[in-house]
């Protein structure tokens, strides 16, 4: 099971942690794990490239681990872009969770 934790402060997503493989299918053929990874990694790339936010992240593909944190010292424009990207990410994760809750644990704080 993949555990996804999304932390919000003042209505904005500030931290995302994904840990573990979903176990829906065999390694390399797990479409649920692949879909979840694509959603989260694309959002992270959007924050880095589109919003231009230099953020800290930690990743271990073998363990299915990814964590990133949005720094506090970003501009208002960067925050707005991050909000759009990360809110869309959460919509995608939530939709996937609804269909595959036996394989994904979602916590929003």
XYZ file of C-alpha atoms in Angstrom, residues 14-85:
72
model
C 3.172 22.856 1.848
C 4.374 19.250 1.987
C 3.704 15.973 0.191
C 4.987 12.544 1.213
C 4.406 9.292 -0.666
C 5.745 6.077 0.823
C 5.557 2.495 -0.403
C 4.329 0.640 -3.467
C 0.615 0.091 -3.967
C 0.838 -3.657 -4.495
C -1.906 -3.569 -7.120
C 0.263 -5.418 -9.634
C 3.715 -6.879 -10.010
C 6.677 -4.529 -10.072
C 6.974 -2.858 -13.456
C 3.345 -3.581 -14.332
C 1.534 -1.875 -11.443
C -0.732 0.643 -13.176
C -2.035 2.148 -9.922
C 1.471 2.796 -8.585
C 2.487 4.179 -11.964
C -0.516 6.503 -12.131
C 0.041 7.790 -8.604
C 3.747 8.318 -9.231
C 3.038 10.187 -12.452
C 0.566 12.530 -10.777
C 2.875 13.398 -7.881
C 6.116 13.605 -9.863
C 4.529 15.789 -12.546
C 3.286 18.166 -9.840
C 6.767 18.282 -8.325
C 8.279 19.068 -11.726
C 5.671 21.796 -12.214
C 6.601 23.416 -8.917
C 10.292 23.274 -9.819
C 10.019 24.327 -13.474
C 6.781 26.265 -13.952
C 6.627 28.019 -10.577
C 10.420 28.278 -10.402
C 10.512 27.196 -6.762
C 13.811 25.802 -5.529
C 12.526 23.270 -3.027
C 13.956 20.392 -1.069
C 12.943 16.868 -2.025
C 13.948 13.337 -1.148
C 13.355 10.347 -3.397
C 14.034 6.597 -3.305
C 12.528 4.712 -6.241
C 13.227 1.257 -4.817
C 11.195 2.013 -1.700
C 8.550 4.046 -3.510
C 9.387 7.113 -1.445
C 9.071 10.767 -2.433
C 8.806 13.787 -0.179
C 8.900 17.448 -1.068
C 8.384 20.613 0.920
C 7.473 24.056 -0.402
C 9.653 26.697 1.301
C 8.060 29.601 3.161
C 10.084 32.285 1.385
C 8.451 32.124 -2.052
C 6.770 35.047 -3.787
C 3.003 35.520 -3.884
C 3.028 34.713 -7.624
C 4.962 31.487 -6.986
C 2.505 30.578 -4.222
C -0.437 31.063 -6.603
C 1.183 28.860 -9.242
C 2.043 26.221 -6.622
C -1.540 26.302 -5.339
C -2.891 25.648 -8.840
C -0.448 22.819 -9.501
